[in-house]
Coordinates of C-alpha atoms and ligand atoms in Angstrom, one line a residue:
M45 CA -8.4 -26.1 -10.8
T46 CA -7.2 -23.4 -12.9
N47 CA -5.1 -23.3 -15.8
E48 CA -3.3 -20.0 -15.9
N49 CA -2.5 -18.3 -19.6
G50 CA -4.3 -21.0 -21.2
K51 CA -1.2 -23.0 -21.1
G52 CA 1.6 -24.2 -18.6
T53 CA 0.3 -26.6 -15.7
A54 CA -2.5 -26.9 -14.0
T55 CA -2.4 -25.2 -10.4
D56 CA -5.3 -25.1 -7.7
F57 CA -4.3 -21.1 -7.2
D58 CA -3.1 -18.8 -9.4
V59 CA -2.0 -18.0 -6.5
V60 CA -1.2 -18.5 -2.3
V61 CA -1.1 -15.4 0.1
V62 CA 0.6 -16.6 3.4
G63 CA -1.4 -14.4 5.8
A64 CA -4.4 -12.8 6.2
G65 CA -3.6 -9.5 8.4
F66 CA -3.7 -5.6 7.2
A67 CA -0.6 -7.4 3.8
G68 CA -2.9 -10.2 3.1
L69 CA -6.0 -8.4 2.6
V70 CA -5.2 -5.8 0.8
M71 CA -3.1 -8.8 -1.3
L72 CA -6.1 -10.6 -1.7
Y73 CA -8.3 -7.7 -2.8
R74 CA -5.8 -6.8 -5.8
L75 CA -5.3 -10.1 -7.2
R76 CA -9.4 -10.3 -7.2
Q77 CA -9.3 -7.4 -9.2
I78 CA -7.1 -8.5 -11.9
G79 CA -8.9 -12.0 -11.6
V80 CA -6.8 -14.3 -10.8
T81 CA -7.7 -16.9 -8.0
A82 CA -6.2 -16.9 -4.8
R83 CA -6.0 -18.8 -1.5
A84 CA -4.5 -17.3 1.6
Y85 CA -3.8 -19.4 4.8
E86 CA -3.7 -17.8 8.0
T87 CA -2.8 -19.1 11.5
G88 CA -5.2 -17.6 13.4
N89 CA -8.8 -18.1 14.0
G90 CA -9.2 -14.5 12.7
V91 CA -8.1 -12.0 10.5
G92 CA -6.0 -9.0 11.4
G93 CA -2.4 -10.3 12.0
T94 CA -0.4 -8.4 14.7
W95 CA -3.9 -6.5 15.4
F96 CA -4.7 -9.9 16.3
W97 CA -2.1 -11.2 18.4
N98 CA -0.6 -7.8 20.2
R99 CA -4.1 -7.9 22.5
Y100 CA -1.7 -7.1 25.5
P101 CA -2.8 -3.9 28.0
G102 CA -2.4 -1.2 26.3
A103 CA -2.4 -1.7 22.5
R104 CA -2.4 1.1 20.6
C105 CA -1.1 1.6 17.3
D106 CA 1.8 5.0 17.4
V107 CA 0.3 6.4 13.7
E108 CA -2.5 8.1 13.9
S109 CA -5.9 6.6 13.1
M110 CA -6.5 8.7 9.9
E111 CA -2.7 7.6 8.2
Y112 CA -2.6 4.2 9.5
S113 CA -5.7 2.8 7.7
Y114 CA -6.6 2.0 3.6
Q115 CA -6.8 3.8 1.1
F116 CA -7.4 1.6 -1.5
S117 CA -11.1 2.6 -1.5
P118 CA -12.3 5.8 -0.9
E119 CA -15.7 4.5 -0.2
L120 CA -14.4 2.4 3.0
Q121 CA -11.7 6.2 3.1
Q122 CA -14.9 8.2 4.2
E123 CA -17.0 5.9 5.0
W124 CA -15.0 4.8 8.2
N125 CA -14.6 6.7 11.4
W126 CA -11.8 6.4 14.0
T127 CA -12.1 7.9 17.2
E128 CA -9.2 8.3 18.6
R129 CA -6.0 9.7 17.7
Y130 CA -4.1 6.4 18.0
S131 CA -6.5 3.8 17.5
A132 CA -6.5 1.0 20.8
Q133 CA -6.0 -2.4 19.2
P134 CA -9.6 -3.5 19.6
E135 CA -10.8 -1.0 17.4
I136 CA -8.2 -1.3 14.6
L137 CA -9.1 -5.4 14.8
R138 CA -12.9 -4.4 14.0
Y139 CA -11.9 -2.5 11.5
I140 CA -10.1 -5.1 9.2
N141 CA -12.8 -7.5 10.1
H142 CA -14.6 -4.5 8.8
V143 CA -13.1 -5.0 5.8
A144 CA -12.9 -8.8 5.7
D145 CA -16.7 -8.3 5.2
R146 CA -16.9 -5.5 3.3
F147 CA -14.9 -7.0 0.1
D148 CA -16.3 -9.8 1.2
L149 CA -12.6 -11.4 1.5
R150 CA -13.8 -14.3 3.6
R151 CA -14.0 -16.5 0.9
D152 CA -10.7 -16.8 0.0
I153 CA -9.6 -16.8 3.3
Q154 CA -8.5 -20.2 5.6
L155 CA -8.1 -19.7 9.2
S156 CA -6.7 -21.7 11.7
T157 CA -4.0 -23.0 9.4
R158 CA 0.0 -22.7 9.2
V159 CA 1.6 -23.1 6.5
T160 CA 4.6 -25.5 6.8
T161 CA 6.6 -25.8 4.3
A162 CA 6.5 -24.7 0.5
T163 CA 8.5 -25.6 -2.2
Y164 CA 9.5 -24.8 -6.0
D165 CA 9.4 -26.6 -8.8
E166 CA 11.7 -25.6 -11.4
G167 CA 10.6 -27.3 -14.0
N168 CA 6.6 -26.7 -14.0
A169 CA 7.1 -23.2 -12.5
L170 CA 5.2 -23.3 -9.7
W171 CA 5.3 -23.9 -5.5
T172 CA 3.8 -26.5 -3.9
V173 CA 2.2 -25.4 -0.3
E174 CA 1.5 -27.6 2.6
T175 CA -0.1 -26.8 5.7
D176 CA -0.2 -28.4 9.4
R177 CA -3.7 -29.2 8.5
G178 CA -3.2 -31.5 5.6
D179 CA -3.5 -29.1 3.0
R180 CA -1.0 -29.8 0.1
V181 CA -1.7 -26.8 -3.0
T182 CA 0.0 -25.7 -6.0
A183 CA 0.1 -22.2 -7.3
R184 CA 2.3 -20.4 -10.2
F185 CA 2.9 -17.5 -7.4
L186 CA 3.3 -17.5 -3.4
V187 CA 2.9 -14.2 -1.7
M188 CA 4.5 -14.2 1.9
A189 CA 2.1 -11.3 3.8
T190 CA 3.8 -12.7 7.1
G191 CA 4.3 -9.5 8.7
C192 CA 7.3 -7.9 10.2
L193 CA 6.8 -8.4 13.6
S194 CA 5.1 -11.7 13.5
A195 CA 7.4 -14.4 15.2
A196 CA 7.9 -13.8 18.8
N197 CA 10.6 -14.1 20.4
T198 CA 10.7 -15.6 24.0
P199 CA 14.1 -16.1 25.0
N200 CA 15.1 -18.7 25.6
F201 CA 16.3 -19.0 29.7
P202 CA 17.0 -22.1 31.8
G203 CA 13.8 -23.8 32.9
R204 CA 11.1 -21.4 31.3
D205 CA 9.3 -24.2 31.5
S206 CA 9.3 -24.6 34.7
F207 CA 7.1 -21.8 35.9
A208 CA 3.9 -22.8 38.0
G209 CA 2.5 -20.0 37.3
R210 CA 1.6 -18.3 33.8
S211 CA 3.4 -17.6 31.2
L212 CA 2.5 -15.1 28.3
H213 CA 4.0 -12.9 25.4
T214 CA 2.4 -9.7 24.4
G215 CA 2.7 -10.7 20.7
A216 CA 0.5 -13.8 21.3
W217 CA -2.1 -12.3 23.8
P218 CA -5.0 -14.5 25.1
Q219 CA -8.2 -14.0 22.9
E220 CA -10.4 -13.8 25.9
G221 CA -7.6 -11.6 27.9
V222 CA -6.6 -11.5 31.2
D223 CA -7.1 -10.8 34.8
F224 CA -4.6 -9.4 36.8
T225 CA -6.5 -8.8 39.8
G226 CA -4.7 -9.1 43.0
K227 CA -2.0 -11.1 40.9
R228 CA 2.2 -10.9 41.7
V229 CA 3.3 -9.9 37.9
G230 CA 6.5 -10.1 36.3
I231 CA 7.6 -8.4 32.9
I232 CA 10.7 -8.8 31.0
G233 CA 11.2 -6.0 28.4
T234 CA 11.2 -2.5 27.6
G235 CA 10.8 -1.5 24.5
S236 CA 6.8 -0.7 22.4
S237 CA 4.9 -3.4 24.1
G238 CA 6.6 -3.3 27.7
I239 CA 6.0 0.8 27.8
Q240 CA 2.0 0.5 26.8
S241 CA 1.0 -2.5 29.0
I242 CA 3.6 -2.1 32.5
P243 CA 1.1 1.0 33.1
V244 CA -2.0 -0.4 33.1
I245 CA -0.9 -3.6 34.5
A246 CA 0.4 -1.8 37.5
D247 CA -2.7 -0.3 37.4
E248 CA -4.9 -3.4 37.6
C249 CA -2.6 -6.4 39.5
A250 CA -1.1 -6.0 43.4
H251 CA 2.7 -5.4 42.1
L252 CA 4.6 -5.8 39.3
T253 CA 8.2 -6.1 39.0
V254 CA 9.6 -4.8 35.9
F255 CA 13.0 -6.8 34.4
Q256 CA 14.6 -4.1 32.5
R257 CA 17.8 -5.2 29.9
T258 CA 17.8 -1.7 28.0
P259 CA 16.2 1.7 29.2
N260 CA 14.0 3.4 26.2
F261 CA 13.4 6.4 25.3
S262 CA 10.1 6.9 24.9
V263 CA 7.9 10.3 24.3
P264 CA 3.9 10.6 25.7
A265 CA 1.5 9.2 23.5
G266 CA -0.8 12.7 23.5
N267 CA -3.9 10.3 22.5
R268 CA -7.1 11.6 22.4
P269 CA -10.4 11.4 21.2
L270 CA -10.9 12.4 17.8
T271 CA -13.2 15.6 17.3
V272 CA -16.1 14.9 13.8
A273 CA -14.7 19.0 12.7
E274 CA -10.6 17.3 13.2
R275 CA -11.7 13.7 10.6
D276 CA -13.6 16.1 8.1
R277 CA -11.1 17.6 7.4
V278 CA -8.9 15.0 6.1
K279 CA -11.4 13.1 4.8
A280 CA -12.3 16.5 2.6
V281 CA -8.8 16.1 1.6
Y282 CA -7.9 12.8 2.1
P283 CA -6.1 12.1 -1.6
E284 CA -4.2 15.3 -0.8
F285 CA -2.9 14.5 2.5
R286 CA -2.0 10.6 1.6
A287 CA -0.2 12.1 -1.5
A288 CA 1.7 14.5 0.7
N289 CA 2.5 11.9 3.1
S290 CA 3.9 9.6 0.8
L291 CA 6.3 12.0 0.0
T292 CA 8.1 12.4 3.0
P293 CA 11.3 9.4 4.2
F294 CA 8.7 7.8 6.4
G295 CA 5.8 7.7 4.4
V296 CA 4.1 9.4 7.1
N297 CA 3.4 13.2 8.3
F298 CA 6.3 13.7 10.6
D299 CA 5.7 17.7 10.3
S300 CA 9.0 18.3 10.2
T301 CA 10.5 21.7 10.2
G302 CA 13.0 21.2 7.9
I303 CA 15.8 22.7 9.7
S304 CA 18.9 21.5 11.6
A305 CA 19.1 21.2 15.3
L306 CA 22.5 22.7 15.5
A307 CA 20.9 25.9 13.7
V308 CA 19.0 27.3 16.0
S309 CA 19.7 28.8 19.6
D310 CA 19.3 26.7 23.0
D311 CA 15.8 28.2 23.6
A312 CA 14.2 28.0 20.4
R313 CA 15.7 24.4 20.2
V314 CA 14.5 23.9 23.8
N315 CA 10.8 25.4 22.8
E316 CA 10.5 23.0 19.7
Y317 CA 10.5 19.7 21.5
E318 CA 8.5 21.2 24.4
E319 CA 6.0 21.9 22.2
R320 CA 6.0 18.5 20.3
W321 CA 6.0 16.6 23.7
E322 CA 3.3 18.3 25.0
K323 CA 1.0 17.5 21.4
G324 CA 2.6 13.9 22.0
G325 CA 3.6 11.5 19.2
L326 CA 6.4 10.2 17.0
R327 CA 6.5 13.7 15.7
F328 CA 8.6 14.4 18.2
L329 CA 11.8 13.3 15.8
G330 CA 10.7 15.8 13.5
A331 CA 11.1 18.6 15.3
F332 CA 14.7 18.6 13.1
V333 CA 15.8 17.0 10.1
D334 CA 19.2 15.7 10.8
L335 CA 18.4 14.3 14.3
M336 CA 18.6 10.6 13.2
F337 CA 22.0 11.5 11.0
D338 CA 23.8 13.7 13.2
R339 CA 25.5 12.8 16.7
D340 CA 25.5 16.0 18.0
A341 CA 21.9 16.9 16.9
N342 CA 20.6 14.1 18.3
A343 CA 21.9 14.5 21.5
T344 CA 20.0 18.0 22.0
A345 CA 16.8 15.9 21.8
A346 CA 18.5 12.6 23.8
E347 CA 19.1 14.8 26.6
F348 CA 15.4 16.7 26.4
V349 CA 14.1 13.7 27.0
R350 CA 16.1 12.4 29.6
D351 CA 15.5 15.9 31.5
K352 CA 11.6 14.5 30.8
I353 CA 12.4 11.4 32.5
R354 CA 14.0 12.9 36.0
S355 CA 11.7 15.5 36.0
I356 CA 8.9 12.6 35.9
V357 CA 10.0 9.5 38.5
K358 CA 10.3 10.5 41.7
D359 CA 13.2 8.3 43.0
P360 CA 16.7 9.3 41.7
E361 CA 17.9 6.0 41.3
V362 CA 14.9 4.7 39.9
A363 CA 15.4 7.8 37.2
A364 CA 18.7 7.0 36.5
M365 CA 18.0 3.6 35.7
L366 CA 15.4 4.3 33.2
T367 CA 17.4 6.6 31.9
P368 CA 18.3 5.6 28.4
K369 CA 22.4 6.2 27.4
D370 CA 22.2 5.6 23.7
V371 CA 20.9 7.6 21.1
I372 CA 17.3 8.7 20.6
G373 CA 15.5 7.1 17.6
C374 CA 18.0 4.1 16.9
K375 CA 15.8 1.9 19.0
R376 CA 12.6 2.4 17.6
L377 CA 11.4 5.7 19.3
C378 CA 7.9 4.4 22.0
S379 CA 4.9 6.3 22.8
D380 CA 3.7 5.8 26.0
T381 CA 0.6 6.6 28.5
G382 CA 1.8 7.5 32.0
Y383 CA 4.9 4.8 31.6
F384 CA 7.4 6.7 33.7
E385 CA 4.5 7.9 36.1
A386 CA 3.9 4.4 36.4
F387 CA 7.5 4.2 38.6
N388 CA 6.0 6.4 41.0
R389 CA 3.8 3.5 42.7
P390 CA 4.3 2.0 45.6
N391 CA 3.2 -1.2 43.8
V392 CA 6.1 -1.6 41.1
K393 CA 9.4 -2.6 41.1
L394 CA 12.1 -2.0 38.8
V395 CA 15.2 -4.5 38.2
D396 CA 18.3 -3.7 35.8
V397 CA 18.8 -6.7 34.7
A398 CA 21.7 -6.0 32.6
A399 CA 23.7 -4.9 36.1
D400 CA 22.1 -8.5 37.5
P401 CA 21.6 -10.8 34.9
I402 CA 18.5 -13.3 34.9
V403 CA 20.1 -16.3 35.3
E404 CA 17.2 -19.2 35.1
I405 CA 13.0 -19.1 35.0
T406 CA 12.0 -21.0 37.9
K407 CA 8.4 -22.9 39.3
D408 CA 7.9 -19.7 41.6
G409 CA 9.2 -17.1 39.3
L410 CA 13.0 -16.3 38.3
R411 CA 16.3 -15.8 39.4
T412 CA 18.6 -13.0 38.7
Q413 CA 22.3 -13.6 39.6
T414 CA 22.2 -12.1 43.2
R415 CA 18.7 -12.7 43.7
A416 CA 14.7 -14.4 43.3
F417 CA 11.5 -13.0 42.1
E418 CA 7.9 -14.4 42.6
F419 CA 4.9 -14.2 40.8
D420 CA 1.7 -15.3 39.4
T421 CA 1.6 -14.6 35.9
L422 CA 5.2 -13.6 33.8
V423 CA 5.1 -11.5 30.7
Y424 CA 7.4 -11.4 28.0
A425 CA 7.2 -8.4 26.3
T426 CA 10.5 -9.7 24.7
G427 CA 9.4 -8.8 20.9
F428 CA 10.4 -10.5 17.5
D429 CA 12.6 -12.2 15.5
A430 CA 11.7 -8.9 13.4
M431 CA 11.1 -8.9 9.2
T432 CA 13.0 -12.6 8.8
G433 CA 11.3 -14.6 11.5
A434 CA 8.0 -15.2 10.1
L435 CA 9.8 -16.5 6.8
T436 CA 12.6 -18.8 7.9
R437 CA 10.2 -20.4 10.4
I438 CA 8.3 -21.8 7.5
D439 CA 10.4 -24.3 5.3
I440 CA 10.7 -22.3 1.9
R441 CA 12.7 -24.3 -0.9
G442 CA 13.6 -22.8 -3.9
K443 CA 15.2 -23.7 -7.3
G444 CA 17.8 -26.8 -6.4
G445 CA 15.7 -27.2 -3.2
A446 CA 17.8 -24.4 -1.8
K447 CA 16.3 -23.5 1.4
L448 CA 15.1 -20.1 2.3
A449 CA 16.7 -20.1 5.7
D450 CA 20.6 -21.4 4.6
A451 CA 20.3 -18.3 1.4
W452 CA 20.1 -15.7 4.7
S453 CA 22.0 -17.6 6.9
A454 CA 24.4 -14.4 6.5
G455 CA 21.6 -11.6 6.8
P456 CA 18.9 -11.5 4.9
R457 CA 19.5 -10.3 0.7
T458 CA 16.9 -9.3 -1.1
Y459 CA 16.0 -7.0 -4.8
L460 CA 13.5 -4.1 -3.1
G461 CA 12.8 -6.1 -0.2
V462 CA 10.3 -8.1 -2.8
A463 CA 11.6 -10.8 -4.4
T464 CA 15.4 -13.3 -3.9
V465 CA 17.5 -14.6 -5.8
G466 CA 17.1 -18.6 -6.1
F467 CA 13.2 -18.4 -5.4
P468 CA 11.6 -17.2 -8.4
N469 CA 7.9 -16.7 -7.9
L470 CA 7.9 -15.8 -4.7
F471 CA 6.8 -12.3 -3.2
L472 CA 7.5 -10.7 0.1
V473 CA 5.5 -8.2 1.2
T474 CA 7.2 -5.6 2.9
G475 CA 10.8 -7.8 3.2
P476 CA 13.8 -7.0 4.4
G477 CA 15.5 -4.1 2.3
S478 CA 12.0 -2.3 1.9
P479 CA 11.1 0.7 4.2
S480 CA 9.0 -1.7 5.8
V481 CA 8.9 -0.5 9.4
L482 CA 10.8 2.6 8.8
S483 CA 7.4 3.8 7.2
N484 CA 3.7 3.5 7.5
M485 CA 2.8 0.3 7.2
V486 CA -0.3 0.6 5.8
P487 CA 0.0 2.5 2.6
S488 CA 3.6 0.3 2.4
V489 CA 1.8 -3.1 1.9
E490 CA -0.9 -1.6 0.0
Q491 CA 2.1 -0.3 -1.8
H492 CA 3.8 -3.8 -2.2
A493 CA 0.0 -5.3 -3.0
Q494 CA -0.2 -3.0 -5.9
W495 CA 3.5 -3.6 -7.4
I496 CA 3.0 -7.4 -7.2
S497 CA -0.9 -7.9 -8.3
S498 CA 0.4 -5.4 -11.3
C499 CA 3.6 -7.4 -12.1
I500 CA 1.5 -10.9 -12.1
R501 CA -0.7 -9.3 -14.7
D502 CA 1.9 -8.3 -16.7
L503 CA 3.1 -12.3 -16.4
R504 CA -0.1 -13.2 -17.4
D505 CA -0.7 -11.3 -20.0
R506 CA 2.9 -11.7 -21.8
G507 CA 2.6 -15.5 -21.2
T508 CA 5.3 -15.0 -19.0
R509 CA 5.3 -18.7 -16.7
S510 CA 8.4 -17.0 -14.0
I511 CA 10.3 -13.8 -12.6
E512 CA 13.6 -14.1 -10.7
A513 CA 15.4 -11.6 -9.2
Q514 CA 19.1 -11.2 -11.1
P515 CA 21.8 -11.6 -8.7
D516 CA 23.7 -8.7 -9.6
A517 CA 20.5 -6.4 -9.2
Q518 CA 20.3 -8.2 -5.6
D519 CA 23.5 -7.5 -4.8
S520 CA 23.6 -3.6 -5.8
W521 CA 20.4 -3.5 -4.3
V522 CA 21.5 -4.5 -0.9
G523 CA 24.7 -2.2 -1.3
H524 CA 22.1 1.0 -1.7
V525 CA 20.4 -0.1 1.5
N526 CA 24.0 -0.5 3.4
E527 CA 25.0 2.4 2.3
V528 CA 21.6 4.5 3.0
A529 CA 22.1 3.2 6.8
G530 CA 25.5 4.0 7.1
T531 CA 24.4 7.7 6.5
T532 CA 22.2 7.3 9.5
L533 CA 22.2 7.0 13.4
Y534 CA 20.5 3.6 13.2
P535 CA 23.2 1.2 13.1
Q536 CA 24.8 2.9 16.0
C537 CA 23.0 0.8 18.7
N538 CA 21.4 -2.9 19.2
S539 CA 18.1 -3.0 17.7
W540 CA 15.4 -5.3 16.4
Y541 CA 16.5 -3.2 13.3
L542 CA 19.8 -5.1 12.9
G543 CA 18.1 -8.3 14.4
S544 CA 20.3 -8.2 17.5
N545 CA 17.7 -8.7 20.1
V546 CA 18.0 -12.1 18.6
P547 CA 20.6 -14.6 20.1
G548 CA 23.2 -15.4 16.8
K549 CA 20.9 -13.5 14.1
P550 CA 23.4 -12.1 11.5
R551 CA 24.0 -8.3 12.5
V552 CA 22.0 -6.7 9.1
F553 CA 20.2 -3.7 9.3
M554 CA 17.1 -4.5 7.6
P555 CA 14.8 -2.0 6.6
Y556 CA 15.3 0.6 3.5
L557 CA 15.3 4.2 4.9
G558 CA 13.6 6.1 2.2
Y559 CA 9.6 5.9 1.4
A560 CA 9.4 8.4 -1.7
T561 CA 12.3 6.8 -3.6
Y562 CA 11.5 3.3 -2.6
V563 CA 8.1 3.8 -4.6
E564 CA 9.8 5.4 -7.4
K565 CA 12.6 2.6 -8.2
C566 CA 9.8 0.4 -7.9
N567 CA 7.8 2.1 -10.5
E568 CA 10.6 2.4 -12.7
V569 CA 12.0 -1.0 -12.4
A570 CA 8.1 -2.1 -13.8
A571 CA 8.1 0.3 -16.1
N572 CA 10.8 -0.9 -17.8
G573 CA 9.9 -4.3 -17.5
Y574 CA 11.2 -5.4 -14.6
E575 CA 14.7 -4.4 -15.2
G576 CA 16.9 -6.5 -12.7
F577 CA 14.7 -9.7 -12.9
T578 CA 14.9 -12.6 -15.1
L579 CA 11.4 -13.4 -16.8
G580 CA 11.2 -16.7 -17.9
Ligands
LIG139 O1 9.5 -5.9 21.3 P1 11.3 -5.0 21.6 P2 8.2 -4.8 21.3 N1 16.4 -10.6 28.5 O2 12.0 -5.8 21.0 C1 14.1 -7.3 25.6 C2 6.0 -2.3 17.3 N2 4.9 -2.4 18.3 O3 7.4 -5.7 21.1 O4 16.5 -3.4 24.4 C3 15.9 -9.5 28.9 O5 11.0 -3.7 21.4 C4 14.7 -5.9 25.2 O6 15.9 -5.7 25.8 P3 17.0 -4.9 25.0 C5 7.2 -1.4 17.4 O7 7.4 -1.5 15.7 C6 4.8 -0.9 18.5 O8 8.1 -4.1 22.4 O9 17.0 -6.0 24.1 N3 15.5 -8.7 28.2 C7 13.6 -5.0 25.3 O10 13.7 -4.1 26.4 C8 8.0 -2.3 18.2 O11 9.4 -1.5 18.3 C9 4.1 -0.5 19.1 O12 17.8 -5.2 25.9 C10 15.1 -9.0 27.0 C11 12.1 -6.0 25.0 O13 12.9 -7.3 25.9 C12 8.4 -3.1 18.0 O14 6.8 -3.6 18.1 C13 3.7 -1.1 20.1 C14 15.7 -10.3 26.8 C15 11.5 -5.7 23.6 O15 11.9 -4.9 22.9 C16 8.7 -4.7 18.8 O16 8.2 -3.9 19.8 C17 4.1 -2.8 20.6 C18 16.0 -10.6 27.8 N4 16.8 -12.5 27.2 C19 5.2 -2.8 19.0 N5 15.5 -10.2 25.7 C20 3.2 0.6 19.1 O17 2.4 0.8 17.7 C21 14.3 -9.5 25.5 N6 14.8 -8.4 26.3 C22 3.1 1.7 19.6

């Protein structure tokens, strides 16, 4: 038991952290540095979060390995050797496990434990946290390191449980792996997870039917082994490399040309796209500075990719079905290894379920309005209740017993994506309203862990028991997030950024675009004595 600040109510821990993925681990590390006690609860039976659960075939990061890693320890940064330009899931999971061991973080983590409720006691300024394992602990602060893409979305098709074969979700893949040899497989969904797994599953199984509701833009990943020279080049200037990336809008090196797509000749523009297509990766969107702001600029990139799809896919009807109509990058751009090529295989069939919707899951497979399909295995690559799902699925009660899910029923409202009115001493790591999914997630979780731990240290040093976002500050931040989103093309299609992949979810653009501006704002708020927060 601890008794913080030498005064106040005794608590089991100073801080409870929910989740032990990239965010939870660095949070624990930072909390230990400031000398407070913490316990992290993690649902999985291992650490790793996203990279623990998403073990589907072909799972790979779309941010380059040298950037998608922690920077809190210069030694770790120098010691670890990434083997590929874009790391595959097993390598990232090995890295996260290495970090947990190297910094002795496991002693503060309780695995295989799901937090079920968290209730704030206003009089004593403390949280009581309960788990599905019967734990009931108190803490001054609660930090939700629950991940932005961790609450699986499995559409509630009629008959969903009647399927006699095996049902899988890409975001909750079995640890022992899945053998598709000789199997007839159906897969629903063509987002990043579907696009990565389809070519690999197609290669293994007897037959694959892909159920596509919306065609998606994807660029070749251009993955390849990293050479020692490439690694050493970055390692020699790691701090400068990180600092330069942190000044960009996405906090990631997109190698932007800094010019408008409409300011160059048609030939020059196509050459730029061609070069980036050849090199591979999401830097494709760095080709021109206005691709996510100007429809005409965006149309030039979209048409380039449409042409590529038509040139790769041999059957013109299939190519037409795979060709997206909307804005490129509006749904998160995918990067793939042989996705469009997979549709040239004789064992892959594409079904357009926008034209012929799925009406039910059956014992043998599924039925669309006009046809029946049979398989042995059905894969849901149907994504996540993004950004809010992992939070609202826990019964979190703030002041006066108010439920977070109710407070956010019209969409999430936060101050800086790190706190929300009515829920004192609750911190969100990369919550809605922060750059989160529109940035490189690892630096973003590190920035939040650093900010939150400094805040807890400052409160302790001043003998302050509670911190809560002020309604005005929250309103103006939410307004600002929306205003920025409104200057971009992001709100112009249906994406999980807007919650529109989950039936009934309010349509609100959730992430904040502008990593560098955001970091500056967070630092300013702290420097001004936590401006916009009430300290009690
Ligand atoms: O999920 P998604 P995801 N009937 O929501 C379809 C990150 N990530 O797991 O577009 C039929 O993108 C849905 O159709 P539609 C990355 O940030 C990164 O693939 O809504 N179909 C869509 O095709 C990514 O953006 C990496 O019409 C239904 C698909 O399911 C995010 O995670 C790899 C349906 C869901 O796509 C989520 O990606 C993987 C229904 N009822 C993931 N409901 C990398 O780093 C949904 N769909 C590379």
